[in-house]
mmCIF file with all atom_site columns, C-alpha atoms in Angstrom:
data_model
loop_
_atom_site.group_PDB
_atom_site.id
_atom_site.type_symbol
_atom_site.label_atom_id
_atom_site.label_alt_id
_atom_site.label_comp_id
_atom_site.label_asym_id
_atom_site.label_entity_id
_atom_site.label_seq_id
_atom_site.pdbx_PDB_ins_code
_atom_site.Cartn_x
_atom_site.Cartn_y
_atom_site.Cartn_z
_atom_site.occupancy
_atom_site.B_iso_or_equiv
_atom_site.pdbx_formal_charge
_atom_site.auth_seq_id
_atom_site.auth_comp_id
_atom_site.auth_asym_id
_atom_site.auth_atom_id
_atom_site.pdbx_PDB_model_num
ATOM 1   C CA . UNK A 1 1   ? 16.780  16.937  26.071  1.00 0.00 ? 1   UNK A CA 1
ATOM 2   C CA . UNK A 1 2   ? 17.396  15.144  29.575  1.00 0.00 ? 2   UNK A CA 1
ATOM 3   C CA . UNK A 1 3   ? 16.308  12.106  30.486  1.00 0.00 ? 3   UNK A CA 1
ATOM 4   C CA . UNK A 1 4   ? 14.189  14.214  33.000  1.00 0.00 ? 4   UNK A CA 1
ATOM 5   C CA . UNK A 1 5   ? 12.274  15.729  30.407  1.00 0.00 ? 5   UNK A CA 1
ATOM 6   C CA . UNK A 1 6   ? 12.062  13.219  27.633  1.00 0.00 ? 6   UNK A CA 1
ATOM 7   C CA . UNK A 1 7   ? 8.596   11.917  26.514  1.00 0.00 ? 7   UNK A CA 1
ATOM 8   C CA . UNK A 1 8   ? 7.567   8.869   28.615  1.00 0.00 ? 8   UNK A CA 1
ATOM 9   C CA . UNK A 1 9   ? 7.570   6.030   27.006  1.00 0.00 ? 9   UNK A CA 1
ATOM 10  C CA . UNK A 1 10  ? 4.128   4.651   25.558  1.00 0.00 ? 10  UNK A CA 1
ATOM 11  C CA . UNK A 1 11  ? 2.234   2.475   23.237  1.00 0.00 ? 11  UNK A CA 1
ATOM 12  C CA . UNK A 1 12  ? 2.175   5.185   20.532  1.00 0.00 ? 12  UNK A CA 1
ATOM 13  C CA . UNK A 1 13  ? 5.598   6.644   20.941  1.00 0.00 ? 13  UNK A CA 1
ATOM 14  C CA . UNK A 1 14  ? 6.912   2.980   20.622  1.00 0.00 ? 14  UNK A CA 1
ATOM 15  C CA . UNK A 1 15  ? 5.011   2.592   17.451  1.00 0.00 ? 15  UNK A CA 1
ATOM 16  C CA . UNK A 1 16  ? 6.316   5.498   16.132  1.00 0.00 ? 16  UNK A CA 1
ATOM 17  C CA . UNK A 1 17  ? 9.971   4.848   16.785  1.00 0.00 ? 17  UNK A CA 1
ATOM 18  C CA . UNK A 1 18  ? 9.352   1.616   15.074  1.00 0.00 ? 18  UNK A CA 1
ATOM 19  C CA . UNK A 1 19  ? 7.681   3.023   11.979  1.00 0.00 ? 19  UNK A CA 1
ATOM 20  C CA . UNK A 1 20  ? 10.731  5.596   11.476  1.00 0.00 ? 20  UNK A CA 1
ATOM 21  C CA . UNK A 1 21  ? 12.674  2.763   11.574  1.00 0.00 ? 21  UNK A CA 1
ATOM 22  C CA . UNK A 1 22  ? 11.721  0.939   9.692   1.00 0.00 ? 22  UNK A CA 1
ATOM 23  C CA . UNK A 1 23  ? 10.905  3.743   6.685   1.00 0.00 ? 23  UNK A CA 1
ATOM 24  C CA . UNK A 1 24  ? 14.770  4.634   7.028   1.00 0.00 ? 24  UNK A CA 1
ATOM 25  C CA . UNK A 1 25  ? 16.637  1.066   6.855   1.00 0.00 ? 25  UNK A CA 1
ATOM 26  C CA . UNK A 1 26  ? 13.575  -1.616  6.440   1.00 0.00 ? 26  UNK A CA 1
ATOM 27  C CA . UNK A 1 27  ? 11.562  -3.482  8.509   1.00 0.00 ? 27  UNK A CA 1
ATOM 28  C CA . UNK A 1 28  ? 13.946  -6.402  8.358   1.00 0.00 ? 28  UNK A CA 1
ATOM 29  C CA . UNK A 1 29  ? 16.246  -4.084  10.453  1.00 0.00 ? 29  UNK A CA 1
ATOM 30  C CA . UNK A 1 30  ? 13.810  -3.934  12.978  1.00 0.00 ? 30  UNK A CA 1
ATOM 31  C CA . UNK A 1 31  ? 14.475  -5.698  16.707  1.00 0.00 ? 31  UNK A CA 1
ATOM 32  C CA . UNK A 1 32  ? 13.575  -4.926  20.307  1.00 0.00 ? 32  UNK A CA 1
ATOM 33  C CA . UNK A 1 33  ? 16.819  -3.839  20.768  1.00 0.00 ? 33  UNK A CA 1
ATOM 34  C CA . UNK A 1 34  ? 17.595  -1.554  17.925  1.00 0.00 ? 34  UNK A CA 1
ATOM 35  C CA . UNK A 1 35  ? 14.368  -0.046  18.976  1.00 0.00 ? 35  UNK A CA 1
ATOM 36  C CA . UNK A 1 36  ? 14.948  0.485   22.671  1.00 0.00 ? 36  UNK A CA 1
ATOM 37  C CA . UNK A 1 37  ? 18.082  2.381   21.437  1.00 0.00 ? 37  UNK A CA 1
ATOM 38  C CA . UNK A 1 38  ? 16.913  4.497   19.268  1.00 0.00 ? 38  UNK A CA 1
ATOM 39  C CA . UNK A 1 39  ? 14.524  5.093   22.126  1.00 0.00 ? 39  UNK A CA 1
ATOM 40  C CA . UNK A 1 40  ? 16.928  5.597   24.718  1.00 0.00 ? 40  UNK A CA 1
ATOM 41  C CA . UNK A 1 41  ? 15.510  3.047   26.941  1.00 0.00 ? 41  UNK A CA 1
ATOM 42  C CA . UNK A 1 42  ? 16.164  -0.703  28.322  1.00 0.00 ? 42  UNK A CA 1
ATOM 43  C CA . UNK A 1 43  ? 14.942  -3.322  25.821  1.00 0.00 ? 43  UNK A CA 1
ATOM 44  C CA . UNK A 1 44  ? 12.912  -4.828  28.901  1.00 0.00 ? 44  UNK A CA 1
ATOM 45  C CA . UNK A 1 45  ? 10.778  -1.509  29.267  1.00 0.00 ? 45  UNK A CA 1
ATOM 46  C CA . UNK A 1 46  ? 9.179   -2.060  25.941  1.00 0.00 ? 46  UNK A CA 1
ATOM 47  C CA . UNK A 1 47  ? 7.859   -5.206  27.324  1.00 0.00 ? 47  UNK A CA 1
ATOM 48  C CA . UNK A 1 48  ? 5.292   -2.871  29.345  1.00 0.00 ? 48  UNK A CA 1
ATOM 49  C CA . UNK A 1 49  ? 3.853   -1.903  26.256  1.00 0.00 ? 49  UNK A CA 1
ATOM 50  C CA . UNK A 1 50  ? 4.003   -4.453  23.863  1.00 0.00 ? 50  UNK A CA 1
ATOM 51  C CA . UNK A 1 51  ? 3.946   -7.613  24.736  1.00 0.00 ? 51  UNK A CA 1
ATOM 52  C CA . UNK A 1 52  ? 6.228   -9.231  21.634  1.00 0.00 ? 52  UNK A CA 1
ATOM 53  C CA . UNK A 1 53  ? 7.263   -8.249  18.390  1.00 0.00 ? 53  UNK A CA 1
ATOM 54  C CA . UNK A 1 54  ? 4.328   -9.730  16.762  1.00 0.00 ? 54  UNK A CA 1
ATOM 55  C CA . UNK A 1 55  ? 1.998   -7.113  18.312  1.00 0.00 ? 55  UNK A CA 1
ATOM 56  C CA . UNK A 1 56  ? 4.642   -4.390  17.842  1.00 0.00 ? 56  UNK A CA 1
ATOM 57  C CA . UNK A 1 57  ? 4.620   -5.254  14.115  1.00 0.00 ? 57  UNK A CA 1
ATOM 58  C CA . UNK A 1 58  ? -0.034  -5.625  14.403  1.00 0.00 ? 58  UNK A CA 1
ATOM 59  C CA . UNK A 1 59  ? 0.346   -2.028  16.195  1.00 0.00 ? 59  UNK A CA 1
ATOM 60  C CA . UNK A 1 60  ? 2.817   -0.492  13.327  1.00 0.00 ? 60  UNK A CA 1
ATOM 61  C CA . UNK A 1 61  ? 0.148   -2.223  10.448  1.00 0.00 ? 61  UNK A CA 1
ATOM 62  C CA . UNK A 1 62  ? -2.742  -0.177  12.271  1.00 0.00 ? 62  UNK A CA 1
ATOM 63  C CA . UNK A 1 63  ? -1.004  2.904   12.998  1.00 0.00 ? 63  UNK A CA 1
ATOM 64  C CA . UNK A 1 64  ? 0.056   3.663   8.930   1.00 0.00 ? 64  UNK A CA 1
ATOM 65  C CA . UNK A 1 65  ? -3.758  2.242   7.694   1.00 0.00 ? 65  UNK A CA 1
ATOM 66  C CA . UNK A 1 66  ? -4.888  4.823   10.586  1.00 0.00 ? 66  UNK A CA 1
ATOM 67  C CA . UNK A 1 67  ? -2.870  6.936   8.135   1.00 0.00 ? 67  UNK A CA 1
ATOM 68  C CA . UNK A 1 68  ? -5.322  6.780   4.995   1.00 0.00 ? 68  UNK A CA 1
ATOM 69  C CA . UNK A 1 69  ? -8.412  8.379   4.117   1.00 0.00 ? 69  UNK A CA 1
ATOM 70  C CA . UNK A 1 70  ? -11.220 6.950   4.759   1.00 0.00 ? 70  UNK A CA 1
ATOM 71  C CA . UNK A 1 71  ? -14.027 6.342   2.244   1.00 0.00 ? 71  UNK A CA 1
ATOM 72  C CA . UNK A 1 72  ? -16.630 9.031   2.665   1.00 0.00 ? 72  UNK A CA 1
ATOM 73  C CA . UNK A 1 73  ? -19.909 7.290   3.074   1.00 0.00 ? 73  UNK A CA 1
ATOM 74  C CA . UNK A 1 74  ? -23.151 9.453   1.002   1.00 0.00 ? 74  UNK A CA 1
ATOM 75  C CA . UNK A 1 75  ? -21.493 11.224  -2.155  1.00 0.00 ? 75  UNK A CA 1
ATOM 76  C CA . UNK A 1 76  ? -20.371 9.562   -4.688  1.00 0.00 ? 76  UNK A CA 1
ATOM 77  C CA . UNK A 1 77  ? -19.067 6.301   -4.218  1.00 0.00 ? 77  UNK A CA 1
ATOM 78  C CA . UNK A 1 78  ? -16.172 6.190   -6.777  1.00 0.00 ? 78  UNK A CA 1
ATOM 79  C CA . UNK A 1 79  ? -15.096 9.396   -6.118  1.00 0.00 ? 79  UNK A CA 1
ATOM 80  C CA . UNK A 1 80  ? -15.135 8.006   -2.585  1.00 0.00 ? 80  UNK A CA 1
ATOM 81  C CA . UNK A 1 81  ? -13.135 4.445   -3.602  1.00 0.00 ? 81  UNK A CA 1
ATOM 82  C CA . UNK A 1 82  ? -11.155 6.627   -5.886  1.00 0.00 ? 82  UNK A CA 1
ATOM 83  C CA . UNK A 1 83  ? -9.427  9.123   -3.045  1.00 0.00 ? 83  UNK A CA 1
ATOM 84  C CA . UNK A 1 84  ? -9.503  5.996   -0.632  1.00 0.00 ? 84  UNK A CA 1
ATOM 85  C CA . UNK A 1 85  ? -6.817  3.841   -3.293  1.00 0.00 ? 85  UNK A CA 1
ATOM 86  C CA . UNK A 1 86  ? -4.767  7.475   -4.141  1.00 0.00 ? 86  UNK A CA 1
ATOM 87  C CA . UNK A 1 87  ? -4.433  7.963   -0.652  1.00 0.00 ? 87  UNK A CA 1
ATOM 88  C CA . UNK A 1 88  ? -3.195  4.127   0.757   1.00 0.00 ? 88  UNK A CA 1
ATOM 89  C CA . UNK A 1 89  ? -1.116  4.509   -2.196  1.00 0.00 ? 89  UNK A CA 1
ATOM 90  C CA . UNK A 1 90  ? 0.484   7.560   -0.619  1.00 0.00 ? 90  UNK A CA 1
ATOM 91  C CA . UNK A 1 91  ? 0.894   6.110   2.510   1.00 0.00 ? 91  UNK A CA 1
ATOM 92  C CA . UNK A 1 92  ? 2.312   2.406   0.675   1.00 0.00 ? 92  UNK A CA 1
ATOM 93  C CA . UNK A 1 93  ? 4.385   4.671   -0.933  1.00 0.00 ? 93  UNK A CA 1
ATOM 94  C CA . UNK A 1 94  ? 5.882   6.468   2.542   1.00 0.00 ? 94  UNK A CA 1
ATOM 95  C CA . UNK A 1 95  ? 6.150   3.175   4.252   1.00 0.00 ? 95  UNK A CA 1
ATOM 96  C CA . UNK A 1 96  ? 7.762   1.022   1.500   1.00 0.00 ? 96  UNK A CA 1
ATOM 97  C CA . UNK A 1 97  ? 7.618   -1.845  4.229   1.00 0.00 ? 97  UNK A CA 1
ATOM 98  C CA . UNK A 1 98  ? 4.213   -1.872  4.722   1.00 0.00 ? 98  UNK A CA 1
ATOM 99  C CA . UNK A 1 99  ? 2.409   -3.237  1.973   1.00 0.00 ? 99  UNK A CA 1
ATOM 100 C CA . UNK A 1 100 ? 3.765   -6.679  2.357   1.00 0.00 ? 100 UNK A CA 1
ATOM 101 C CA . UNK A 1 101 ? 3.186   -6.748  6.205   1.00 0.00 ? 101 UNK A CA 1
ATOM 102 C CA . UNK A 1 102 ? -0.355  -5.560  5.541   1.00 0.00 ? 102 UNK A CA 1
ATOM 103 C CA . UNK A 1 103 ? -1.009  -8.032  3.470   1.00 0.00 ? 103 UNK A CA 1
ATOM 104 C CA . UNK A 1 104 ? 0.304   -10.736 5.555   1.00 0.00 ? 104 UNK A CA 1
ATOM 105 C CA . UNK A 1 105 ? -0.960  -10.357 8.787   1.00 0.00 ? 105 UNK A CA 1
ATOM 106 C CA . UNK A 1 106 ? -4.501  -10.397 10.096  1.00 0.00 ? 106 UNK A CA 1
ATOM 107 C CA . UNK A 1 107 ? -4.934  -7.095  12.044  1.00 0.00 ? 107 UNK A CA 1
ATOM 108 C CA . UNK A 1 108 ? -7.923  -6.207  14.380  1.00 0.00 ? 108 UNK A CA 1
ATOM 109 C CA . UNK A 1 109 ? -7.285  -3.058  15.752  1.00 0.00 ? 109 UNK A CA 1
ATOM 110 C CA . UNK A 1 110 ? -9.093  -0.267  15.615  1.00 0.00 ? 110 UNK A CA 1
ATOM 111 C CA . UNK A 1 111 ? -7.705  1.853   12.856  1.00 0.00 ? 111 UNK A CA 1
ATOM 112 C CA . UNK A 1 112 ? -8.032  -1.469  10.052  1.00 0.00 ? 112 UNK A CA 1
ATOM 113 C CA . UNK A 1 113 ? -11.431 -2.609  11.485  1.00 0.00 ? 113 UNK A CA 1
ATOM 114 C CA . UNK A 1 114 ? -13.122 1.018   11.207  1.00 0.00 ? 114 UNK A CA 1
ATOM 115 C CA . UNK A 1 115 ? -10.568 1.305   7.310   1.00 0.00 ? 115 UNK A CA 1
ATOM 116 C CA . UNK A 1 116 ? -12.588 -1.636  5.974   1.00 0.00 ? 116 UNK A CA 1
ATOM 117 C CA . UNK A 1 117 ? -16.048 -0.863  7.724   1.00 0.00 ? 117 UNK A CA 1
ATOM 118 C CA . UNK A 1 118 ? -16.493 2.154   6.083   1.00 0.00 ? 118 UNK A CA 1
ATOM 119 C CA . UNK A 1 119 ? -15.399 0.647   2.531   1.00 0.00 ? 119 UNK A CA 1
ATOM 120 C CA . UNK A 1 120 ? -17.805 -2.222  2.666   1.00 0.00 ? 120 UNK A CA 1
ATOM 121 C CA . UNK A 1 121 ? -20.164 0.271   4.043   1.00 0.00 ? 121 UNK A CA 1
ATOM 122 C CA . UNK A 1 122 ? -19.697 2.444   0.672   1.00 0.00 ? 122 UNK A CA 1
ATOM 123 C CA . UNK A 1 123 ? -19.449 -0.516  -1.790  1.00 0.00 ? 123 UNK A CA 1
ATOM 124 C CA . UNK A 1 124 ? -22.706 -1.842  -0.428  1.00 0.00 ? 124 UNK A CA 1
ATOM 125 C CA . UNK A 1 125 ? -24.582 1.568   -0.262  1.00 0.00 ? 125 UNK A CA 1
ATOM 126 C CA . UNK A 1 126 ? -23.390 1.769   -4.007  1.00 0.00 ? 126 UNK A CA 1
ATOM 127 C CA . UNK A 1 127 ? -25.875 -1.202  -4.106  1.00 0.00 ? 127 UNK A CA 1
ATOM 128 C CA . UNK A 1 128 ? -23.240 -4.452  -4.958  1.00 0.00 ? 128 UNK A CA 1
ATOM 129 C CA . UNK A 1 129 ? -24.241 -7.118  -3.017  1.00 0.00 ? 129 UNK A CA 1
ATOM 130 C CA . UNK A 1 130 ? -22.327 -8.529  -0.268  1.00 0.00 ? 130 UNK A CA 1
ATOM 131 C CA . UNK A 1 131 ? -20.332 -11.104 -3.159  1.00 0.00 ? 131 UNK A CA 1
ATOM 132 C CA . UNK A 1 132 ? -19.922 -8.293  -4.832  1.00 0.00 ? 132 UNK A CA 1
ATOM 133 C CA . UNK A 1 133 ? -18.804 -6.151  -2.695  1.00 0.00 ? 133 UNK A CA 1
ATOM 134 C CA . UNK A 1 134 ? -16.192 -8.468  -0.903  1.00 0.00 ? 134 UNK A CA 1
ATOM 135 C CA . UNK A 1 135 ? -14.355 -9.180  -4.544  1.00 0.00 ? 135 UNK A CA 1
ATOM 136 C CA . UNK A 1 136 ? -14.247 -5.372  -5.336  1.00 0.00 ? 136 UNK A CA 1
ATOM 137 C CA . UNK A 1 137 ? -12.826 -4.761  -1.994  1.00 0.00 ? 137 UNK A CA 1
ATOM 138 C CA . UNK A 1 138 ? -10.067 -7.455  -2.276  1.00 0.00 ? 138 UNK A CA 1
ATOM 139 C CA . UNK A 1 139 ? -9.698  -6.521  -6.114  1.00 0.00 ? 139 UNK A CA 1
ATOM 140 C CA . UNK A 1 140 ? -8.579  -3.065  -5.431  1.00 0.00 ? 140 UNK A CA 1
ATOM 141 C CA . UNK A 1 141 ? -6.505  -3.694  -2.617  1.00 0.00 ? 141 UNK A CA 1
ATOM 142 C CA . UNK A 1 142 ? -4.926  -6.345  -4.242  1.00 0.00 ? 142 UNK A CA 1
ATOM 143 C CA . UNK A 1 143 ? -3.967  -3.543  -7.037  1.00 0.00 ? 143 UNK A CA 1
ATOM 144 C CA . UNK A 1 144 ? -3.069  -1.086  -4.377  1.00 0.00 ? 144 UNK A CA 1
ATOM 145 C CA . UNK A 1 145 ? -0.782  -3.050  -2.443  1.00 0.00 ? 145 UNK A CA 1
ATOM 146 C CA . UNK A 1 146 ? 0.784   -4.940  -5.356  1.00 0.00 ? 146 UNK A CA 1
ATOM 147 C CA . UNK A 1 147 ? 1.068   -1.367  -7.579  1.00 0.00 ? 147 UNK A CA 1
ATOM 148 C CA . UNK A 1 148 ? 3.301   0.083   -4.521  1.00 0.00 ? 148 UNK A CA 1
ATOM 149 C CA . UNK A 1 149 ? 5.429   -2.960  -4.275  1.00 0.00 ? 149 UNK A CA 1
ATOM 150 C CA . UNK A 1 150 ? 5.956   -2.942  -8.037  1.00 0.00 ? 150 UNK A CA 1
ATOM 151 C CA . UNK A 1 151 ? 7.002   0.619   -8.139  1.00 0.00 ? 151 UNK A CA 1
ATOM 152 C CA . UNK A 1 152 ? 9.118   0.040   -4.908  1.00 0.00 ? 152 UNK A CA 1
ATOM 153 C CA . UNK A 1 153 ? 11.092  -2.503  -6.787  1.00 0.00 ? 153 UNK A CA 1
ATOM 154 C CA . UNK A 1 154 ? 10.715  -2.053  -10.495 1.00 0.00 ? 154 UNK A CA 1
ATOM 155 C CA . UNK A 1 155 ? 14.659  -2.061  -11.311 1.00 0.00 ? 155 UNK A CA 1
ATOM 156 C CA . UNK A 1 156 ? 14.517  0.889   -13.649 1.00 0.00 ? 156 UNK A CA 1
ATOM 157 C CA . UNK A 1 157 ? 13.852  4.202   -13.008 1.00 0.00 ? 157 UNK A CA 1
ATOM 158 C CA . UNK A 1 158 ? 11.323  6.117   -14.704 1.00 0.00 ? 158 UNK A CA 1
ATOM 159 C CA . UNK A 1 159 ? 14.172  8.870   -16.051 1.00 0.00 ? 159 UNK A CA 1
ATOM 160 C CA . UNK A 1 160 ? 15.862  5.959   -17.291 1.00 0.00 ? 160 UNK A CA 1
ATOM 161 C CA . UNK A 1 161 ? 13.419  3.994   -19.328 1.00 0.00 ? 161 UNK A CA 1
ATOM 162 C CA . UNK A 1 162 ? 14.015  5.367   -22.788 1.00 0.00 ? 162 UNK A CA 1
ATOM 163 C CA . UNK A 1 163 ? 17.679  4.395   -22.517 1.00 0.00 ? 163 UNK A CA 1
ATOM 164 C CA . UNK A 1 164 ? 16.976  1.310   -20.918 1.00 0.00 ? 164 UNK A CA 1
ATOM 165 C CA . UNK A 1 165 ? 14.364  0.551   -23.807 1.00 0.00 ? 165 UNK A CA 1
ATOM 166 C CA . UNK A 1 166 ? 16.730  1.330   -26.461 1.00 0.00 ? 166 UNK A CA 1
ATOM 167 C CA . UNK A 1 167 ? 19.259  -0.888  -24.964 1.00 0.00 ? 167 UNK A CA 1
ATOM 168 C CA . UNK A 1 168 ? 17.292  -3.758  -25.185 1.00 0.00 ? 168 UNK A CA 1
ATOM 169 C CA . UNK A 1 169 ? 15.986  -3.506  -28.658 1.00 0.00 ? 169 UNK A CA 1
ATOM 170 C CA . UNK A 1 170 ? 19.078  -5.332  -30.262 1.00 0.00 ? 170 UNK A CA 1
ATOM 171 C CA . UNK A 1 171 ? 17.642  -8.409  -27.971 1.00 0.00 ? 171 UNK A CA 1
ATOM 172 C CA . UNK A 1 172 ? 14.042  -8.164  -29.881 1.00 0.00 ? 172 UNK A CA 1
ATOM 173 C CA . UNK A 1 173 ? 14.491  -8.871  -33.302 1.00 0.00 ? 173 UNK A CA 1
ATOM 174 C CA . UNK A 1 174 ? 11.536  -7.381  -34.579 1.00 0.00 ? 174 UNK A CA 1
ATOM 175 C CA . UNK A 1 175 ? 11.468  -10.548 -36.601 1.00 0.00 ? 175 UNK A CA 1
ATOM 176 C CA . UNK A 1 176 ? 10.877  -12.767 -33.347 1.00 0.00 ? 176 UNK A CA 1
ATOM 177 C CA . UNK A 1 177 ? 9.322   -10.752 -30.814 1.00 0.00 ? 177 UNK A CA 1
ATOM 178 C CA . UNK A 1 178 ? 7.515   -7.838  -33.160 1.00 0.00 ? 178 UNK A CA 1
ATOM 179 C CA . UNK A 1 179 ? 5.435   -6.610  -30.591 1.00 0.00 ? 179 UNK A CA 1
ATOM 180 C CA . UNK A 1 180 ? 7.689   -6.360  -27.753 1.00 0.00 ? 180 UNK A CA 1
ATOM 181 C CA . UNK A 1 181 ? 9.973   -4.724  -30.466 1.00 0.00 ? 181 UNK A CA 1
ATOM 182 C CA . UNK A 1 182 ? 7.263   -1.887  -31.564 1.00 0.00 ? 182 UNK A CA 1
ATOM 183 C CA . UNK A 1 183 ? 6.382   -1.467  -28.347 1.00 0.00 ? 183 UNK A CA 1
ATOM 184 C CA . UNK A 1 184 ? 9.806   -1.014  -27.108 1.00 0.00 ? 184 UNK A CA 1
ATOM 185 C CA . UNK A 1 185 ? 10.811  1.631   -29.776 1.00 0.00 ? 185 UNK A CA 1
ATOM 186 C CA . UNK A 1 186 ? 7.941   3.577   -28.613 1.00 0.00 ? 186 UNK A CA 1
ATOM 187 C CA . UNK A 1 187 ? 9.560   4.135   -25.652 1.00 0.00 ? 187 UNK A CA 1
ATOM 188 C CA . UNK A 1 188 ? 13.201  4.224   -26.837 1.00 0.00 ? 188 UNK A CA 1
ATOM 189 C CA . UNK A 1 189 ? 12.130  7.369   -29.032 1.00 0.00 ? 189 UNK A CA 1
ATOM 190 C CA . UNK A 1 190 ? 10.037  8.891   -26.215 1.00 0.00 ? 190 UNK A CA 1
ATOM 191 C CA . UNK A 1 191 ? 6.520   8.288   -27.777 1.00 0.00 ? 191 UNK A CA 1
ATOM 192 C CA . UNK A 1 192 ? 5.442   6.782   -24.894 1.00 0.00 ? 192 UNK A CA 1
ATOM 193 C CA . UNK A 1 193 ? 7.123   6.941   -21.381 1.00 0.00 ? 193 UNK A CA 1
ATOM 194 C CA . UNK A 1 194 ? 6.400   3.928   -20.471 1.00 0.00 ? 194 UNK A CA 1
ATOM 195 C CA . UNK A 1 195 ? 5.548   4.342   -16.809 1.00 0.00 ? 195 UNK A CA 1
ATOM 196 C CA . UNK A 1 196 ? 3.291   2.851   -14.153 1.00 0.00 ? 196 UNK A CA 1
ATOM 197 C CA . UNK A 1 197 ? 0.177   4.694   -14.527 1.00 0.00 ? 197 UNK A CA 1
ATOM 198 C CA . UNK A 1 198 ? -1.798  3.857   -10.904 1.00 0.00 ? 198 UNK A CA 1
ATOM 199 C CA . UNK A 1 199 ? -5.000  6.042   -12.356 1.00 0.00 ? 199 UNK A CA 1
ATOM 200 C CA . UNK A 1 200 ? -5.162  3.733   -15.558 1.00 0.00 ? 200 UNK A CA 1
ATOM 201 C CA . UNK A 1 201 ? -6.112  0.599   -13.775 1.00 0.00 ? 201 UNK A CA 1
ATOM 202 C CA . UNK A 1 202 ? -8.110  1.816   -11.292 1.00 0.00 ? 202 UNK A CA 1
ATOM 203 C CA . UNK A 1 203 ? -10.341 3.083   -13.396 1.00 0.00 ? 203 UNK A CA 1
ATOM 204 C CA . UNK A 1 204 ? -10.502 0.090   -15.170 1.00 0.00 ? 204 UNK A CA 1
ATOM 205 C CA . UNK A 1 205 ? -11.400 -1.382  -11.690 1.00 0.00 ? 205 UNK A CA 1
ATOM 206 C CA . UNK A 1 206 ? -14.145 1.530   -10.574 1.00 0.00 ? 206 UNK A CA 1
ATOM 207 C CA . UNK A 1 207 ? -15.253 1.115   -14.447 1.00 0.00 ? 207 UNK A CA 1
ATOM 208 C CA . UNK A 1 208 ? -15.611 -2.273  -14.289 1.00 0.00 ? 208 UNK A CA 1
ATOM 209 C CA . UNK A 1 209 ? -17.563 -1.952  -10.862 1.00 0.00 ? 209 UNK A CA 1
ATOM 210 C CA . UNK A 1 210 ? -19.951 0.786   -12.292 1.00 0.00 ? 210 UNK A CA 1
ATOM 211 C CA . UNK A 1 211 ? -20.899 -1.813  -15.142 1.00 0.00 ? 211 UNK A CA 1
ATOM 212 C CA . UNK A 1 212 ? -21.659 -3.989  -12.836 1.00 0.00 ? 212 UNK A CA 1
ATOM 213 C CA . UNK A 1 213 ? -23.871 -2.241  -11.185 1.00 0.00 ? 213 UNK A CA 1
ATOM 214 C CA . UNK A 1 214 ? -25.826 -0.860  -14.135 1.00 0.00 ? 214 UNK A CA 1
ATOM 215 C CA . UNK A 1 215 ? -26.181 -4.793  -15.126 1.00 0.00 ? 215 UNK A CA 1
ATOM 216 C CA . UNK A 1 216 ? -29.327 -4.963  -12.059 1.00 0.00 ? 216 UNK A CA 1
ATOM 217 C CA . UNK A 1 217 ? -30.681 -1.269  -12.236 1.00 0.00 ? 217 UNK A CA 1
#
């Protein structure tokens, strides 16, 4: 395509360039530069857009939570929690990046501030109080966001783990360590698989909250 008839260059198609660049080789390969090239443009044009990389990086942290479902306020509320977590899971998932640059920067634009609006709006309409609500909001994203950096970085993979289990049972003497060691030859002999299971614990989590709530009705 010719210069003539490329896209023009915007907020959003910045953003985007950014995001597939950093989903391909990591966000720590990210730079003005790198991104005006894979652009086609002068670094200095970006400047129109963004003004640094710190709001390029508040722009990309809104654009992928303007990627997950929001809660569905009315219906049932875990249901509604429940499809919320699977889905920034999803999107964690796509954008291995992004759950630690979520977590550590404080972004107000639009896409995060309407993302947690409508989750303390279901959490409350569920009938937790505000206390309430604000730890079950920060207790399930904190399992979100840490479950999708575990599996990004968990050094075995899951097609692996009964060999990897049966490698290591020489080092747990069932003698010493008898639980580790049961637990271990579970998965070495494929009773178990051993895997992350994301539904497990958030159940535990929506569980947890429903008892919670039954405690005042």
């Amino acid at each position: 395509m010719s210069s003539s008839r490329r896209a023009p260059l915007s907020r959003d198609r910045i953003l985007r360039a950014a995001i597939a660049l950093a989903d391909r080789h990591g966000l720590e390969a990210l730079s003005m530069r790198k991104l005006a090239t894979k652009l086609k443009v002068e670094a200095m044009s970006l400047y129109n857009h963004v003004a640094n990389k710190d709001e390029l990086l508040d722009g990309m942290v809104d654009a992928v939570i303007g990627e997950i479902a929001r809660p569905i306020r009315g219906g049932d509320w875990k249901a509604a929690m429940r499809a919320r977590a699977t889905s920034a899971l999803a999107v964690m998932t796509a954008h291995p990046w992004a759950p630690m640059l979520v977590m550590s920067r404080i972004s107000v634009g639009p896409n995060m501030l309407g993302y947690i609006d409508a989750t303390l709006a279901t959490l409350r309409e569920a009938g937790l109080s505000w206390f309430e609500t604000d730890r079950a909001w920060n207790a399930m994203d904190n399992y979100i966001y840490g479950f999708a950096m575990q599996q990004q970085n968990f050094p075995v993979n899951p097609d692996e783990y009964a060999s990897a289990a049966a490698a290591y049972l020489p080092m747990l003497p069932a003698d010493v360590y008898p639980y580790m060691h049961e637990l271990s030859a579970l998965v070495a002999d494929g009773s178990h698989d051993g895997t992350l299971d994301f539904a497990f614990g958030l159940e535990l989590i929506l569980d947890g909250l429903e008892r919670l709530r039954h405690t005042r009705a």
